[in-house]
Amino acid sequence: MVVPDNGQAPRTDEVRVSDAERDRVIGELRDRFVEGRMSHETFTDRVDAALRARVGSDLSGLVADLPRRRLVGTAVRAAASGCWRRAVRAVDRWTRKAPTPLMLPAGPQLRFTIGRESACDLTLKDETVSRWHASLMQSDGSWVLTDLGSTNGTRINGWRVNLPTPVAPGDFVSFGATTFVVRGRAAQVVPGRGAA
């Protein structure tokens, strides 16, 4: 954090944001999207901007034109929660290009690392991805995804991963702002393309 020469603390909108603050704003955007307050394109643009936000002013502008959160009953909240999960999947399919397939590894190696570092097994050239972002580990015949303390988080089907979480073909996984769809070993080669 840069402290001004006059010795005063920086303004709130100049303080670096935390993952919890990003999650709060993304939750607000998600709820407003479910209410129909913004288009799919606006929603995805603002979620992307929230993931890239560095200081408080970057986040506050994303929800400034939206009405304050309304208190709703438990049944309505539960229904909205199911709607937004479907909406997030639909947004990836409809307003963005199809996510790149992430093939579950074949072979004897049991652990694969994902990040910007060139030593990772899967290197991603995206500034929202940490140097050592996440890992995939094989456990009892299934694959488990673990976040390695990344700055912008790892998500499975829109949910942030805080503990080792199983993944299966068809799941959407996001490392920062980069999203993949998990594919099984049998589908490793797509006609006209090489293996991932």
Short mmCIF file of C-alpha atoms in Angstrom, two decimals:
data_model
loop_
_atom_site.label_atom_id
_atom_site.label_comp_id
_atom_site.label_asym_id
_atom_site.label_seq_id
_atom_site.Cartn_x
_atom_site.Cartn_y
_atom_site.Cartn_z
CA MET A 1 0.00 0.00 0.00
CA VAL A 2 1.32 3.47 -0.86
CA VAL A 3 1.06 5.95 2.03
CA PRO A 4 0.70 9.61 0.97
CA ASP A 5 3.60 11.94 1.79
CA ASN A 6 1.38 13.94 4.15
CA GLY A 7 1.17 10.91 6.49
CA GLN A 8 -2.61 10.53 6.09
CA ALA A 9 -4.18 7.15 5.38
CA PRO A 10 -5.26 6.61 1.75
CA ARG A 11 -8.90 7.25 0.83
CA THR A 12 -11.19 4.20 1.01
CA ASP A 13 -11.56 4.12 -2.79
CA GLU A 14 -7.76 3.90 -3.18
CA VAL A 15 -7.32 0.88 -0.86
CA ARG A 16 -6.63 -2.49 -2.52
CA VAL A 17 -9.75 -4.70 -2.57
CA SER A 18 -10.01 -8.14 -1.00
CA ASP A 19 -11.47 -11.37 -2.39
CA ALA A 20 -14.40 -10.98 0.04
CA GLU A 21 -15.19 -7.53 -1.40
CA ARG A 22 -15.02 -8.88 -4.95
CA ASP A 23 -17.33 -11.76 -3.98
CA ARG A 24 -19.79 -9.32 -2.36
CA VAL A 25 -20.00 -7.21 -5.54
CA ILE A 26 -20.28 -10.30 -7.78
CA GLY A 27 -23.11 -11.53 -5.52
CA GLU A 28 -24.86 -8.17 -5.87
CA LEU A 29 -24.47 -8.30 -9.67
CA ARG A 30 -25.76 -11.87 -9.73
CA ASP A 31 -28.87 -10.93 -7.73
CA ARG A 32 -29.61 -7.93 -9.94
CA PHE A 33 -29.12 -10.07 -13.07
CA VAL A 34 -31.66 -12.61 -11.76
CA GLU A 35 -34.10 -9.73 -11.19
CA GLY A 36 -33.68 -8.72 -14.85
CA ARG A 37 -31.92 -5.42 -14.07
CA MET A 38 -29.16 -5.99 -16.67
CA SER A 39 -28.50 -7.91 -19.86
CA HIS A 40 -26.36 -11.03 -20.13
CA GLU A 41 -23.61 -9.01 -21.79
CA THR A 42 -23.61 -6.33 -19.08
CA PHE A 43 -23.57 -9.00 -16.37
CA THR A 44 -20.57 -10.83 -17.85
CA ASP A 45 -18.70 -7.57 -18.50
CA ARG A 46 -19.21 -6.42 -14.92
CA VAL A 47 -18.26 -9.79 -13.38
CA ASP A 48 -15.10 -9.72 -15.48
CA ALA A 49 -14.38 -6.17 -14.29
CA ALA A 50 -14.98 -7.20 -10.66
CA LEU A 51 -12.46 -10.03 -10.98
CA ARG A 52 -9.91 -7.56 -12.37
CA ALA A 53 -10.63 -4.81 -9.80
CA ARG A 54 -7.65 -3.58 -7.81
CA VAL A 55 -8.99 -0.70 -5.66
CA GLY A 56 -12.35 0.19 -4.08
CA SER A 57 -13.33 2.69 -6.77
CA ASP A 58 -13.03 -0.09 -9.41
CA LEU A 59 -15.74 -2.05 -7.57
CA SER A 60 -18.09 0.73 -6.45
CA GLY A 61 -18.74 1.87 -10.02
CA LEU A 62 -19.99 -1.61 -10.99
CA VAL A 63 -23.07 -1.41 -8.74
CA ALA A 64 -23.58 2.37 -8.53
CA ASP A 65 -26.47 2.39 -11.04
CA LEU A 66 -28.29 -0.59 -9.46
CA PRO A 67 -31.05 -0.38 -6.82
CA ARG A 68 -30.19 -1.39 -3.26
CA ARG A 69 -30.66 -5.03 -2.31
CA ARG A 70 -34.22 -5.91 -1.29
CA LEU A 71 -35.02 -8.28 1.56
CA VAL A 72 -36.85 -11.28 0.17
CA GLY A 73 -38.35 -14.38 1.71
CA THR A 74 -36.44 -17.64 2.03
CA ALA A 75 -38.45 -19.36 -0.72
CA VAL A 76 -37.83 -16.51 -3.19
CA ARG A 77 -34.13 -16.41 -2.26
CA ALA A 78 -33.80 -20.18 -2.80
CA ALA A 79 -35.54 -19.95 -6.19
CA ALA A 80 -33.31 -17.05 -7.21
CA SER A 81 -30.22 -19.00 -6.19
CA GLY A 82 -31.14 -21.85 -8.55
CA CYS A 83 -31.94 -19.36 -11.32
CA TRP A 84 -28.61 -17.55 -11.09
CA ARG A 85 -26.63 -20.81 -11.31
CA ARG A 86 -28.45 -21.70 -14.51
CA ALA A 87 -28.01 -18.12 -15.72
CA VAL A 88 -24.24 -18.17 -15.16
CA ARG A 89 -23.94 -21.36 -17.21
CA ALA A 90 -26.18 -19.86 -19.90
CA VAL A 91 -24.11 -16.67 -20.00
CA ASP A 92 -20.98 -18.67 -20.75
CA ARG A 93 -22.75 -20.55 -23.53
CA TRP A 94 -24.72 -17.70 -25.11
CA THR A 95 -22.74 -14.50 -24.79
CA ARG A 96 -19.20 -15.75 -24.88
CA LYS A 97 -17.41 -18.10 -27.17
CA ALA A 98 -17.60 -21.72 -26.06
CA PRO A 99 -15.18 -22.36 -23.16
CA THR A 100 -11.97 -24.12 -24.04
CA PRO A 101 -12.01 -27.82 -23.12
CA LEU A 102 -9.86 -28.77 -20.12
CA MET A 103 -8.99 -32.43 -20.61
CA LEU A 104 -8.62 -34.52 -17.50
CA PRO A 105 -5.05 -35.82 -17.65
CA ALA A 106 -4.30 -39.38 -18.71
CA GLY A 107 -1.23 -41.27 -17.62
CA PRO A 108 0.59 -42.01 -14.39
CA GLN A 109 1.08 -38.42 -13.14
CA LEU A 110 -1.20 -37.82 -10.15
CA ARG A 111 -0.83 -34.03 -9.68
CA PHE A 112 -1.02 -31.21 -12.24
CA THR A 113 -0.45 -27.53 -11.51
CA ILE A 114 -2.22 -24.61 -13.21
CA GLY A 115 -1.04 -21.00 -13.31
CA ARG A 116 0.94 -18.29 -15.14
CA GLU A 117 4.32 -19.73 -14.09
CA SER A 118 6.05 -21.48 -17.00
CA ALA A 119 6.89 -24.41 -14.69
CA CYS A 120 3.17 -25.22 -14.27
CA ASP A 121 1.77 -28.24 -16.12
CA LEU A 122 -0.90 -25.95 -17.64
CA THR A 123 0.38 -22.40 -18.19
CA LEU A 124 -2.27 -19.69 -18.70
CA LYS A 125 -1.32 -16.28 -20.10
CA ASP A 126 -3.96 -14.22 -18.29
CA GLU A 127 -3.17 -11.48 -15.74
CA THR A 128 -6.12 -12.58 -13.56
CA VAL A 129 -4.45 -15.99 -13.10
CA SER A 130 -1.90 -16.29 -10.28
CA ARG A 131 1.59 -17.68 -10.88
CA TRP A 132 0.66 -20.89 -9.02
CA HIS A 133 -3.13 -20.75 -9.16
CA ALA A 134 -4.59 -24.23 -8.66
CA SER A 135 -3.85 -27.94 -8.84
CA LEU A 136 -5.63 -31.05 -10.08
CA MET A 137 -4.97 -34.24 -8.13
CA GLN A 138 -6.14 -37.76 -8.79
CA SER A 139 -7.70 -39.39 -5.73
CA ASP A 140 -9.43 -42.78 -5.72
CA GLY A 141 -10.01 -42.69 -9.48
CA SER A 142 -11.51 -39.17 -9.56
CA TRP A 143 -10.00 -35.70 -9.97
CA VAL A 144 -9.98 -33.06 -7.25
CA LEU A 145 -9.40 -29.34 -7.90
CA THR A 146 -7.64 -27.25 -5.21
CA ASP A 147 -7.02 -23.50 -5.18
CA LEU A 148 -3.40 -22.69 -4.24
CA GLY A 149 -4.13 -19.34 -2.55
CA SER A 150 -4.75 -17.48 -5.80
CA THR A 151 -5.60 -13.78 -5.82
CA ASN A 152 -8.72 -13.97 -8.03
CA GLY A 153 -9.95 -17.39 -6.99
CA THR A 154 -10.85 -20.72 -8.54
CA ARG A 155 -14.49 -21.55 -9.28
CA ILE A 156 -16.40 -24.69 -10.23
CA ASN A 157 -19.78 -24.03 -11.90
CA GLY A 158 -19.67 -20.47 -10.55
CA TRP A 159 -18.92 -21.46 -6.93
CA ARG A 160 -15.63 -20.36 -5.38
CA VAL A 161 -13.42 -23.29 -4.30
CA ASN A 162 -11.98 -22.97 -0.80
CA LEU A 163 -11.36 -26.68 -0.16
CA PRO A 164 -10.32 -29.57 -2.46
CA THR A 165 -13.40 -30.19 -4.64
CA PRO A 166 -14.13 -33.05 -7.07
CA VAL A 167 -14.53 -32.17 -10.76
CA ALA A 168 -16.16 -34.22 -13.48
CA PRO A 169 -16.68 -33.94 -17.25
CA GLY A 170 -19.17 -31.16 -18.03
CA ASP A 171 -18.18 -28.95 -15.09
CA PHE A 172 -17.19 -25.33 -15.79
CA VAL A 173 -13.97 -24.36 -14.01
CA SER A 174 -12.63 -20.80 -13.81
CA PHE A 175 -9.15 -19.62 -12.89
CA GLY A 176 -9.50 -15.86 -12.41
CA ALA A 177 -11.35 -14.70 -15.55
CA THR A 178 -10.40 -17.74 -17.66
CA THR A 179 -13.12 -20.42 -17.96
CA PHE A 180 -12.82 -24.00 -19.19
CA VAL A 181 -15.24 -26.89 -19.53
CA VAL A 182 -13.92 -30.19 -18.14
CA ARG A 183 -13.72 -33.07 -20.60
CA GLY A 184 -13.02 -36.74 -19.89
CA ARG A 185 -10.00 -38.71 -20.98
CA ALA A 186 -11.85 -40.44 -23.80
CA ALA A 187 -12.46 -37.10 -25.57
CA GLN A 188 -8.86 -35.96 -25.60
CA VAL A 189 -8.59 -35.38 -29.34
CA VAL A 190 -11.18 -33.24 -31.14
CA PRO A 191 -11.40 -33.82 -34.91
CA GLY A 192 -9.25 -31.24 -36.66
CA ARG A 193 -7.41 -30.33 -33.43
CA GLY A 194 -4.60 -31.80 -31.42
CA ALA A 195 -4.77 -32.99 -27.84
CA ALA A 196 -5.07 -30.32 -25.17
#
